[in-house]
Amino acid sequence: MRYDTLVIGAGFSGLAAGIRAAMFGRRVLVLERHYLWGGLNSFYKRKGRLFDTGLHALTNCGLRGAKGTPLGRLLRQLRIHPDQLQLLPQGYSELRLADLCLRFSNDPELWLENVTRAFRKQADRFLELHRTVGSLDIDRIEDPAASARAKVEAQLGDPELADVVLMAPTFYGSAREGDIDWDQFVMLYRAIFHDGLAQPEGGVRPLLQLFLNRLAECGGELRRKAGVERLLVRDGRVYGVRLEDGEEIEAEHVLSSAGWVETMGLLGPELGAAHLRPEDRATMTILETISVLDRPPKDIPGPNPLAAATVFFADEQRFAYGAPKDLCSATHGVLSVPSNFAAPASGPTAEPTLRATLMAHPEAWHTLPPERYGDEKQRWSERALDLVARLYGDPRPYEVYRDVFTPRTITKYTGHDRGAIYGSPTKHRGGATPFAGLYLIGADQGMAGIVGAGLSGATIVNLHVLNSEVA
Amino acid sequence: MTRDEIAIAIKDIISQIAPDEDLGNLDPKVRLRDQIELDSMDFLDIVMELRKLYGVQVPEADYKELATLEGCANYLEAHLADKELHCASNA
Ligand SMILES: Cc1cc2nc3c(=O)[nH]c(=O)nc-3n(C[C@H](O)[C@H](O)[C@H](O)COP(=O)(O)OP(=O)(O)OC[C@H]3O[C@@H](n4cnc5c(N)ncnc54)[C@H](O)[C@@H]3O)c2cc1C
């Protein structure tokens, strides 16, 4: 059996890559180890309830619609009509750093007003940065791997304001401790503060279904429970894969969304090891606790109503993004409240849920003895909810169900080294690898989030699979 | 294809790529990019669809010839003279 293009992984990057290659008549097979598709953004059923993993918000969904934004570009690349996506815009979101609380919505003015009011002296410098980031050509960002922190601090002349500006983009995509790559900062700052946030109606499932339908429509195939065990190499060229059940499949191009470290692992110790450096292993990952509630979080009594769709919080003087020393760090993280996006026009409203994400240790969760694992999950989930209680009111009296996932869960379901969600701190922006015929897509190619993953798949196919057609 | 049909073919391709654009009042003499939102990725896609649908290969050096609908007709007239118009939407 011979294909033109094999794609490892049916997350957003793999599905987008598959669609793009199949659209232009290539014979495509997407291979997914898991029995479900979606990767980091998937869904599962527990006690009769369906939960989404990932997907707090879809970026680029502001006042002017998706047109001209990365989401708009992605939809065009895949020929998905924007009307097929039912987007529910956020009301507003909050950013909390120490005693500061700043709001932003899909109207960028609210953010500009909030920040300039809190940082009057630096207002002009901030507005200038906001404008500059909005006007850069996203396809030609100079110095992509430079430290965004250094650039932002230099522009703003105020480290605390720099924290405010860096915080949300960092949480939404940085694989780098204490910092974020400049190009990712630009993309994510724009995605969040210029273009805005929304939830697709029904969560991640309908969105994934659009991608699956499109793949099938274009003639691309998806095989589930088909884990790739080894990449097949001859004379420095990858010519196919061997699956876990021993079947070998050959192809002209192999695109991997497994991650750099993981993909080098698939080359086997003789070939892959030479390209593995300890500093390429991921350090940033998370624990997430999901509470299903009997009432919307905004109706929980407490010091502040929890009416924000997303809360980026750092309960510390300075935002200290990094792998925690302990199993997790309960000083900063993200809250997501799906019911604080607009209500769907029709159809059922989902049960109210509250999701709290803490940064987690990349190794410690994997080495915990089984008898401690459950208790630690419970303990850190409580710590996260303590924080919610202090900021907004205690959700626990209204909880009907709770589920918690850790880096170990993420490794189990996505195969990502250390359960990392943003991949390796070293990005391979061109998508090329030391092996002909093998290309990288997804987080380790340097694009963050769902929209980024999709664009990564499409772009790398354009560059390395379809290029012979255009050239 | 006639020159008019070439314009129809191009508009049909654009409507596939950018269904959220209004193509009703395009001025054939004005750059497409000045009338609707088309970025470089979209533009490459027009070229790729032309190849997929009609087998015309447009070298990169000639992309600029396709900037307006009139330019498209001028440039593609010879290449598409013996091709039938069929629309991407039902290809
Ligand atoms: C809790 C959480 C919240 C998030 N929230 C948001 C959000 O609100 N907005 C947003 O835009 N992004 C969000 N993200 C980020 C987003 O999920 C990722 O950026 C994106 O899904 C990455 O997609 P991907 O295709 O690159 O990788 P993945 O989704 O990881 O896909 C990789 C796939 O490859 C498969 N695979 C790996 N190895 C093999 C193998 N050997 N053989 C076969 N298959 C294999 C895996 O099973 C997996 O399905 C969130 C992530 C998490 C975890």
PDB file of C-alpha atoms in Angstrom, chain A residues 197-458:
ATOM      1  CA  LEU A 197     -12.175  35.106  22.029  1.00  0.00           C
ATOM      2  CA  ALA A 198     -15.155  32.851  21.377  1.00  0.00           C
ATOM      3  CA  GLN A 199     -16.365  29.328  22.067  1.00  0.00           C
ATOM      4  CA  PRO A 200     -17.577  27.229  19.213  1.00  0.00           C
ATOM      5  CA  GLU A 201     -21.171  26.261  19.966  1.00  0.00           C
ATOM      6  CA  GLY A 202     -21.175  22.765  21.420  1.00  0.00           C
ATOM      7  CA  GLY A 203     -17.477  22.946  22.279  1.00  0.00           C
ATOM      8  CA  VAL A 204     -14.682  21.149  20.514  1.00  0.00           C
ATOM      9  CA  ARG A 205     -16.694  18.267  19.045  1.00  0.00           C
ATOM     10  CA  PRO A 206     -18.560  20.129  16.294  1.00  0.00           C
ATOM     11  CA  LEU A 207     -15.328  21.864  15.352  1.00  0.00           C
ATOM     12  CA  LEU A 208     -13.499  18.568  15.055  1.00  0.00           C
ATOM     13  CA  GLN A 209     -16.431  17.148  13.121  1.00  0.00           C
ATOM     14  CA  LEU A 210     -16.080  19.908  10.533  1.00  0.00           C
ATOM     15  CA  PHE A 211     -12.457  18.921  10.058  1.00  0.00           C
ATOM     16  CA  LEU A 212     -13.275  15.207   9.867  1.00  0.00           C
ATOM     17  CA  ASN A 213     -16.021  15.806   7.328  1.00  0.00           C
ATOM     18  CA  ARG A 214     -13.757  17.934   5.245  1.00  0.00           C
ATOM     19  CA  LEU A 215     -11.027  15.289   5.294  1.00  0.00           C
ATOM     20  CA  ALA A 216     -13.467  12.613   4.146  1.00  0.00           C
ATOM     21  CA  GLU A 217     -14.928  14.918   1.493  1.00  0.00           C
ATOM     22  CA  CYS A 218     -11.466  15.464   0.026  1.00  0.00           C
ATOM     23  CA  GLY A 219     -10.800  11.741  -0.056  1.00  0.00           C
ATOM     24  CA  GLY A 220      -8.343  11.667   2.845  1.00  0.00           C
ATOM     25  CA  GLU A 221      -8.393   8.621   5.083  1.00  0.00           C
ATOM     26  CA  LEU A 222      -8.195   8.483   8.865  1.00  0.00           C
ATOM     27  CA  ARG A 223      -7.168   5.351  10.691  1.00  0.00           C
ATOM     28  CA  ARG A 224      -7.617   5.225  14.453  1.00  0.00           C
ATOM     29  CA  LYS A 225      -5.950   2.897  16.942  1.00  0.00           C
ATOM     30  CA  ALA A 226      -3.069   3.014  14.532  1.00  0.00           C
ATOM     31  CA  GLY A 227      -0.014   4.067  16.522  1.00  0.00           C
ATOM     32  CA  VAL A 228       3.207   4.598  14.627  1.00  0.00           C
ATOM     33  CA  GLU A 229       5.992   2.654  16.276  1.00  0.00           C
ATOM     34  CA  ARG A 230       8.879   3.387  13.959  1.00  0.00           C
ATOM     35  CA  LEU A 231       9.756   5.625  11.040  1.00  0.00           C
ATOM     36  CA  LEU A 232      11.294   3.697   8.159  1.00  0.00           C
ATOM     37  CA  VAL A 233      14.521   5.188   6.867  1.00  0.00           C
ATOM     38  CA  ARG A 234      16.666   4.363   3.857  1.00  0.00           C
ATOM     39  CA  ASP A 235      19.708   6.429   2.855  1.00  0.00           C
ATOM     40  CA  GLY A 236      18.724   9.325   5.088  1.00  0.00           C
ATOM     41  CA  ARG A 237      15.205   9.433   3.690  1.00  0.00           C
ATOM     42  CA  VAL A 238      12.056   8.532   5.573  1.00  0.00           C
ATOM     43  CA  TYR A 239       9.991   6.353   3.254  1.00  0.00           C
ATOM     44  CA  GLY A 240       7.218   5.170   5.513  1.00  0.00           C
ATOM     45  CA  VAL A 241       6.155   3.971   8.929  1.00  0.00           C
ATOM     46  CA  ARG A 242       5.736   0.758  10.832  1.00  0.00           C
ATOM     47  CA  LEU A 243       2.635   0.584  12.998  1.00  0.00           C
ATOM     48  CA  GLU A 244       2.472  -0.924  16.450  1.00  0.00           C
ATOM     49  CA  ASP A 245       0.837  -4.028  14.988  1.00  0.00           C
ATOM     50  CA  GLY A 246       3.751  -4.510  12.603  1.00  0.00           C
ATOM     51  CA  GLU A 247       2.106  -3.285   9.392  1.00  0.00           C
ATOM     52  CA  GLU A 248       4.372  -1.178   7.191  1.00  0.00           C
ATOM     53  CA  ILE A 249       3.032   1.660   5.087  1.00  0.00           C
ATOM     54  CA  GLU A 250       5.120   3.580   2.560  1.00  0.00           C
ATOM     55  CA  ALA A 251       4.743   7.157   1.420  1.00  0.00           C
ATOM     56  CA  GLU A 252       6.497  10.022  -0.300  1.00  0.00           C
ATOM     57  CA  HIS A 253       6.039  12.401   2.629  1.00  0.00           C
ATOM     58  CA  VAL A 254       5.584  11.795   6.331  1.00  0.00           C
ATOM     59  CA  LEU A 255       4.316  14.659   8.497  1.00  0.00           C
ATOM     60  CA  SER A 256       4.514  14.232  12.243  1.00  0.00           C
ATOM     61  CA  SER A 257       2.515  16.111  14.873  1.00  0.00           C
ATOM     62  CA  ALA A 258       3.920  13.980  17.671  1.00  0.00           C
ATOM     63  CA  GLY A 259       6.515  16.608  18.657  1.00  0.00           C
ATOM     64  CA  TRP A 260      10.227  16.913  17.913  1.00  0.00           C
ATOM     65  CA  VAL A 261      11.518  14.770  20.757  1.00  0.00           C
ATOM     66  CA  GLU A 262       8.774  12.175  20.207  1.00  0.00           C
ATOM     67  CA  THR A 263       9.408  12.059  16.458  1.00  0.00           C
ATOM     68  CA  MET A 264      13.147  11.631  16.906  1.00  0.00           C
ATOM     69  CA  GLY A 265      12.225   8.786  19.264  1.00  0.00           C
ATOM     70  CA  LEU A 266      10.323   7.120  16.417  1.00  0.00           C
ATOM     71  CA  LEU A 267      13.552   6.988  14.406  1.00  0.00           C
ATOM     72  CA  GLY A 268      15.025   4.570  16.902  1.00  0.00           C
ATOM     73  CA  PRO A 269      18.099   4.909  19.070  1.00  0.00           C
ATOM     74  CA  GLU A 270      20.734   4.800  16.297  1.00  0.00           C
ATOM     75  CA  LEU A 271      19.238   7.513  14.102  1.00  0.00           C
ATOM     76  CA  GLY A 272      17.111   9.620  16.407  1.00  0.00           C
ATOM     77  CA  ALA A 273      19.359   9.926  19.429  1.00  0.00           C
ATOM     78  CA  ALA A 274      21.894  12.100  17.621  1.00  0.00           C
ATOM     79  CA  HIS A 275      19.218  14.785  17.277  1.00  0.00           C
ATOM     80  CA  LEU A 276      17.968  14.744  20.838  1.00  0.00           C
ATOM     81  CA  ARG A 277      19.339  17.342  23.199  1.00  0.00           C
ATOM     82  CA  PRO A 278      18.271  17.458  26.843  1.00  0.00           C
ATOM     83  CA  GLU A 279      17.310  21.125  26.484  1.00  0.00           C
ATOM     84  CA  ASP A 280      14.801  20.213  23.779  1.00  0.00           C
ATOM     85  CA  ARG A 281      12.611  18.380  26.231  1.00  0.00           C
ATOM     86  CA  ALA A 282       9.496  20.199  27.312  1.00  0.00           C
ATOM     87  CA  THR A 283       9.177  21.778  30.733  1.00  0.00           C
ATOM     88  CA  MET A 284       5.764  23.437  30.683  1.00  0.00           C
ATOM     89  CA  THR A 285       2.674  21.448  31.425  1.00  0.00           C
ATOM     90  CA  ILE A 286      -0.528  21.627  33.422  1.00  0.00           C
ATOM     91  CA  LEU A 287      -3.034  20.113  35.784  1.00  0.00           C
ATOM     92  CA  GLU A 288      -6.654  20.905  35.116  1.00  0.00           C
ATOM     93  CA  THR A 289      -9.594  20.478  37.445  1.00  0.00           C
ATOM     94  CA  ILE A 290     -13.086  20.533  35.984  1.00  0.00           C
ATOM     95  CA  SER A 291     -16.095  21.129  38.217  1.00  0.00           C
ATOM     96  CA  VAL A 292     -19.598  20.534  36.955  1.00  0.00           C
ATOM     97  CA  LEU A 293     -21.899  22.818  38.932  1.00  0.00           C
ATOM     98  CA  ASP A 294     -25.607  23.018  39.661  1.00  0.00           C
ATOM     99  CA  ARG A 295     -25.625  26.737  38.815  1.00  0.00           C
ATOM    100  CA  PRO A 296     -23.667  29.109  36.617  1.00  0.00           C
ATOM    101  CA  PRO A 297     -20.386  30.169  38.248  1.00  0.00           C
ATOM    102  CA  LYS A 298     -21.490  33.803  38.156  1.00  0.00           C
ATOM    103  CA  ASP A 299     -24.246  32.967  40.667  1.00  0.00           C
ATOM    104  CA  ILE A 300     -21.855  31.620  43.290  1.00  0.00           C
ATOM    105  CA  PRO A 301     -21.846  33.917  46.308  1.00  0.00           C
ATOM    106  CA  GLY A 302     -18.473  35.433  47.154  1.00  0.00           C
ATOM    107  CA  PRO A 303     -16.229  38.493  46.986  1.00  0.00           C
ATOM    108  CA  ASN A 304     -16.615  38.963  43.203  1.00  0.00           C
ATOM    109  CA  PRO A 305     -19.020  37.493  40.675  1.00  0.00           C
ATOM    110  CA  LEU A 306     -17.249  35.038  38.378  1.00  0.00           C
ATOM    111  CA  ALA A 307     -18.682  36.473  35.177  1.00  0.00           C
ATOM    112  CA  ALA A 308     -15.473  36.438  33.140  1.00  0.00           C
ATOM    113  CA  ALA A 309     -15.168  33.895  30.332  1.00  0.00           C
ATOM    114  CA  THR A 310     -11.471  33.423  31.015  1.00  0.00           C
ATOM    115  CA  VAL A 311      -9.329  34.554  33.917  1.00  0.00           C
ATOM    116  CA  PHE A 312      -5.567  34.701  33.683  1.00  0.00           C
ATOM    117  CA  PHE A 313      -4.355  35.007  37.245  1.00  0.00           C
ATOM    118  CA  ALA A 314      -1.034  35.412  38.984  1.00  0.00           C
ATOM    119  CA  ASP A 315      -1.394  35.673  42.702  1.00  0.00           C
ATOM    120  CA  GLU A 316       2.147  36.981  43.049  1.00  0.00           C
ATOM    121  CA  GLN A 317       3.928  40.333  42.811  1.00  0.00           C
ATOM    122  CA  ARG A 318       5.614  39.432  39.542  1.00  0.00           C
ATOM    123  CA  PHE A 319       4.390  36.908  37.001  1.00  0.00           C
ATOM    124  CA  ALA A 320       6.801  33.974  37.401  1.00  0.00           C
ATOM    125  CA  TYR A 321       6.022  31.540  34.571  1.00  0.00           C
ATOM    126  CA  GLY A 322       8.030  28.365  34.880  1.00  0.00           C
ATOM    127  CA  ALA A 323       7.961  24.742  35.846  1.00  0.00           C
ATOM    128  CA  PRO A 324       6.993  24.581  39.525  1.00  0.00           C
ATOM    129  CA  LYS A 325       9.333  23.120  42.132  1.00  0.00           C
ATOM    130  CA  ASP A 326       6.462  21.218  43.690  1.00  0.00           C
ATOM    131  CA  LEU A 327       3.971  19.033  41.788  1.00  0.00           C
ATOM    132  CA  CYS A 328       2.079  22.185  40.802  1.00  0.00           C
ATOM    133  CA  SER A 329       2.174  25.826  41.512  1.00  0.00           C
ATOM    134  CA  ALA A 330      -1.033  27.266  42.887  1.00  0.00           C
ATOM    135  CA  THR A 331       0.010  30.888  42.475  1.00  0.00           C
ATOM    136  CA  HIS A 332      -0.848  31.317  38.830  1.00  0.00           C
ATOM    137  CA  GLY A 333      -2.997  29.752  36.181  1.00  0.00           C
ATOM    138  CA  VAL A 334      -6.105  30.104  34.072  1.00  0.00           C
ATOM    139  CA  LEU A 335      -9.813  29.768  34.761  1.00  0.00           C
ATOM    140  CA  SER A 336     -12.248  28.990  32.022  1.00  0.00           C
ATOM    141  CA  VAL A 337     -16.009  29.441  32.324  1.00  0.00           C
ATOM    142  CA  PRO A 338     -17.821  28.292  29.186  1.00  0.00           C
ATOM    143  CA  SER A 339     -21.169  29.680  30.401  1.00  0.00           C
ATOM    144  CA  ASN A 340     -19.703  33.195  30.292  1.00  0.00           C
ATOM    145  CA  PHE A 341     -19.559  33.110  26.526  1.00  0.00           C
ATOM    146  CA  ALA A 342     -22.772  34.086  24.735  1.00  0.00           C
ATOM    147  CA  ALA A 343     -25.598  31.568  25.044  1.00  0.00           C
ATOM    148  CA  PRO A 344     -26.336  29.466  21.966  1.00  0.00           C
ATOM    149  CA  ALA A 345     -29.234  30.805  19.904  1.00  0.00           C
ATOM    150  CA  SER A 346     -30.973  27.460  19.998  1.00  0.00           C
ATOM    151  CA  GLY A 347     -30.170  23.968  21.129  1.00  0.00           C
ATOM    152  CA  PRO A 348     -29.416  22.809  24.644  1.00  0.00           C
ATOM    153  CA  THR A 349     -27.270  24.824  27.013  1.00  0.00           C
ATOM    154  CA  ALA A 350     -24.504  22.762  28.524  1.00  0.00           C
ATOM    155  CA  GLU A 351     -24.308  22.070  32.250  1.00  0.00           C
ATOM    156  CA  PRO A 352     -22.393  24.902  33.935  1.00  0.00           C
ATOM    157  CA  THR A 353     -18.739  24.055  34.394  1.00  0.00           C
ATOM    158  CA  LEU A 354     -15.676  25.717  35.769  1.00  0.00           C
ATOM    159  CA  ARG A 355     -12.214  24.712  34.701  1.00  0.00           C
ATOM    160  CA  ALA A 356      -9.108  25.714  36.590  1.00  0.00           C
ATOM    161  CA  THR A 357      -5.640  25.125  35.192  1.00  0.00           C
ATOM    162  CA  LEU A 358      -2.427  25.190  37.203  1.00  0.00           C
ATOM    163  CA  MET A 359       1.102  24.821  35.908  1.00  0.00           C
ATOM    164  CA  ALA A 360       2.465  21.389  36.763  1.00  0.00           C
ATOM    165  CA  HIS A 361       5.841  19.751  37.144  1.00  0.00           C
ATOM    166  CA  PRO A 362       6.983  18.010  33.948  1.00  0.00           C
ATOM    167  CA  GLU A 363       8.491  14.943  35.636  1.00  0.00           C
ATOM    168  CA  ALA A 364       7.140  14.582  39.139  1.00  0.00           C
ATOM    169  CA  TRP A 365       3.606  13.537  38.133  1.00  0.00           C
ATOM    170  CA  HIS A 366       4.986  10.721  36.017  1.00  0.00           C
ATOM    171  CA  THR A 367       7.096   9.241  38.787  1.00  0.00           C
ATOM    172  CA  LEU A 368       4.550   9.465  41.617  1.00  0.00           C
ATOM    173  CA  PRO A 369       3.882   6.052  43.149  1.00  0.00           C
ATOM    174  CA  PRO A 370       0.352   4.884  42.289  1.00  0.00           C
ATOM    175  CA  GLU A 371      -0.826   5.038  45.891  1.00  0.00           C
ATOM    176  CA  ARG A 372      -0.075   8.756  46.048  1.00  0.00           C
ATOM    177  CA  TYR A 373      -1.279   9.752  42.598  1.00  0.00           C
ATOM    178  CA  GLY A 374      -4.984   9.963  43.428  1.00  0.00           C
ATOM    179  CA  ASP A 375      -4.398  11.898  46.636  1.00  0.00           C
ATOM    180  CA  GLU A 376      -2.113  14.406  44.973  1.00  0.00           C
ATOM    181  CA  LYS A 377      -4.615  14.978  42.203  1.00  0.00           C
ATOM    182  CA  GLN A 378      -7.250  15.664  44.816  1.00  0.00           C
ATOM    183  CA  ARG A 379      -4.942  17.906  46.839  1.00  0.00           C
ATOM    184  CA  TRP A 380      -3.967  20.143  43.915  1.00  0.00           C
ATOM    185  CA  SER A 381      -7.463  20.284  42.631  1.00  0.00           C
ATOM    186  CA  GLU A 382      -8.480  21.582  46.076  1.00  0.00           C
ATOM    187  CA  ARG A 383      -5.677  24.132  46.008  1.00  0.00           C
ATOM    188  CA  ALA A 384      -6.935  25.427  42.680  1.00  0.00           C
ATOM    189  CA  LEU A 385     -10.478  25.701  44.001  1.00  0.00           C
ATOM    190  CA  ASP A 386      -9.235  27.416  47.190  1.00  0.00           C
ATOM    191  CA  LEU A 387      -7.893  30.088  44.936  1.00  0.00           C
ATOM    192  CA  VAL A 388     -11.184  30.406  43.081  1.00  0.00           C
ATOM    193  CA  ALA A 389     -12.914  30.614  46.465  1.00  0.00           C
ATOM    194  CA  ARG A 390     -10.686  33.457  47.574  1.00  0.00           C
ATOM    195  CA  LEU A 391     -11.039  35.451  44.357  1.00  0.00           C
ATOM    196  CA  TYR A 392     -14.675  34.806  43.493  1.00  0.00           C
ATOM    197  CA  GLY A 393     -16.466  32.493  45.915  1.00  0.00           C
ATOM    198  CA  ASP A 394     -16.327  28.811  46.682  1.00  0.00           C
ATOM    199  CA  PRO A 395     -17.749  26.606  43.924  1.00  0.00           C
ATOM    200  CA  ARG A 396     -17.499  23.396  45.953  1.00  0.00           C
ATOM    201  CA  PRO A 397     -20.910  23.538  47.669  1.00  0.00           C
ATOM    202  CA  TYR A 398     -22.507  23.584  44.201  1.00  0.00           C
ATOM    203  CA  GLU A 399     -20.415  20.875  42.627  1.00  0.00           C
ATOM    204  CA  VAL A 400     -22.204  17.900  41.136  1.00  0.00           C
ATOM    205  CA  TYR A 401     -19.141  16.259  39.633  1.00  0.00           C
ATOM    206  CA  ARG A 402     -15.417  16.805  39.384  1.00  0.00           C
ATOM    207  CA  ASP A 403     -12.741  15.445  37.133  1.00  0.00           C
ATOM    208  CA  VAL A 404      -9.029  16.200  37.230  1.00  0.00           C
ATOM    209  CA  PHE A 405      -6.331  15.524  34.677  1.00  0.00           C
ATOM    210  CA  THR A 406      -2.575  15.732  35.073  1.00  0.00           C
ATOM    211  CA  PRO A 407       0.526  15.618  32.861  1.00  0.00           C
ATOM    212  CA  ARG A 408       0.337  11.855  33.216  1.00  0.00           C
ATOM    213  CA  THR A 409      -3.141  11.855  31.682  1.00  0.00           C
ATOM    214  CA  ILE A 410      -1.908  14.005  28.809  1.00  0.00           C
ATOM    215  CA  THR A 411       1.000  11.665  28.109  1.00  0.00           C
ATOM    216  CA  LYS A 412      -1.331   8.697  28.173  1.00  0.00           C
ATOM    217  CA  TYR A 413      -3.741  10.146  25.629  1.00  0.00           C
ATOM    218  CA  THR A 414      -1.487  12.176  23.344  1.00  0.00           C
ATOM    219  CA  GLY A 415       1.918  10.540  23.711  1.00  0.00           C
ATOM    220  CA  HIS A 416       3.504  13.925  24.382  1.00  0.00           C
ATOM    221  CA  ASP A 417       6.812  13.725  26.231  1.00  0.00           C
ATOM    222  CA  ARG A 418       6.266  14.756  29.862  1.00  0.00           C
ATOM    223  CA  GLY A 419       2.619  15.493  29.176  1.00  0.00           C
ATOM    224  CA  ALA A 420       3.661  18.822  27.747  1.00  0.00           C
ATOM    225  CA  ILE A 421       1.034  20.937  26.080  1.00  0.00           C
ATOM    226  CA  TYR A 422       3.228  23.479  24.294  1.00  0.00           C
ATOM    227  CA  GLY A 423       5.926  21.122  23.116  1.00  0.00           C
ATOM    228  CA  SER A 424       9.635  21.684  23.061  1.00  0.00           C
ATOM    229  CA  PRO A 425      11.163  25.075  23.910  1.00  0.00           C
ATOM    230  CA  THR A 426      13.137  24.797  20.650  1.00  0.00           C
ATOM    231  CA  LYS A 427      10.929  25.376  17.622  1.00  0.00           C
ATOM    232  CA  HIS A 428      11.605  24.140  14.081  1.00  0.00           C
ATOM    233  CA  ARG A 429       9.910  26.870  12.143  1.00  0.00           C
ATOM    234  CA  GLY A 430      10.591  25.581   8.645  1.00  0.00           C
ATOM    235  CA  GLY A 431       9.118  22.198   9.527  1.00  0.00           C
ATOM    236  CA  ALA A 432      12.128  20.392   8.058  1.00  0.00           C
ATOM    237  CA  THR A 433      14.022  17.638   9.873  1.00  0.00           C
ATOM    238  CA  PRO A 434      17.481  16.154   9.232  1.00  0.00           C
ATOM    239  CA  PHE A 435      15.675  13.435   7.230  1.00  0.00           C
ATOM    240  CA  ALA A 436      14.336  13.963   3.740  1.00  0.00           C
ATOM    241  CA  GLY A 437      10.655  13.160   3.464  1.00  0.00           C
ATOM    242  CA  LEU A 438      10.003  13.819   7.169  1.00  0.00           C
ATOM    243  CA  TYR A 439       8.416  17.076   8.319  1.00  0.00           C
ATOM    244  CA  LEU A 440       7.187  18.453  11.579  1.00  0.00           C
ATOM    245  CA  ILE A 441       3.765  20.016  12.125  1.00  0.00           C
ATOM    246  CA  GLY A 442       1.997  21.339  15.236  1.00  0.00           C
ATOM    247  CA  ALA A 443       3.391  22.892  18.370  1.00  0.00           C
ATOM    248  CA  ASP A 444       7.031  22.090  17.677  1.00  0.00           C
ATOM    249  CA  GLN A 445       6.897  23.739  14.307  1.00  0.00           C
ATOM    250  CA  GLY A 446       6.260  26.905  16.276  1.00  0.00           C
ATOM    251  CA  MET A 447       2.549  27.589  16.138  1.00  0.00           C
ATOM    252  CA  ALA A 448       0.406  27.762  19.255  1.00  0.00           C
ATOM    253  CA  GLY A 449      -3.198  26.905  19.982  1.00  0.00           C
ATOM    254  CA  ILE A 450      -5.885  25.330  17.855  1.00  0.00           C
ATOM    255  CA  VAL A 451      -5.767  27.910  15.099  1.00  0.00           C
ATOM    256  CA  GLY A 452      -1.973  27.824  15.147  1.00  0.00           C
ATOM    257  CA  ALA A 453      -1.910  24.033  14.961  1.00  0.00           C
ATOM    258  CA  GLY A 454      -4.248  24.061  11.974  1.00  0.00           C
ATOM    259  CA  LEU A 455      -2.247  26.718  10.178  1.00  0.00           C
ATOM    260  CA  SER A 456       0.925  24.795  10.898  1.00  0.00           C
ATOM    261  CA  GLY A 457      -0.475  21.693   9.191  1.00  0.00           C
ATOM    262  CA  ALA A 458      -1.653  23.691   6.176  1.00  0.00           C
TER     263      ALA A 458
END
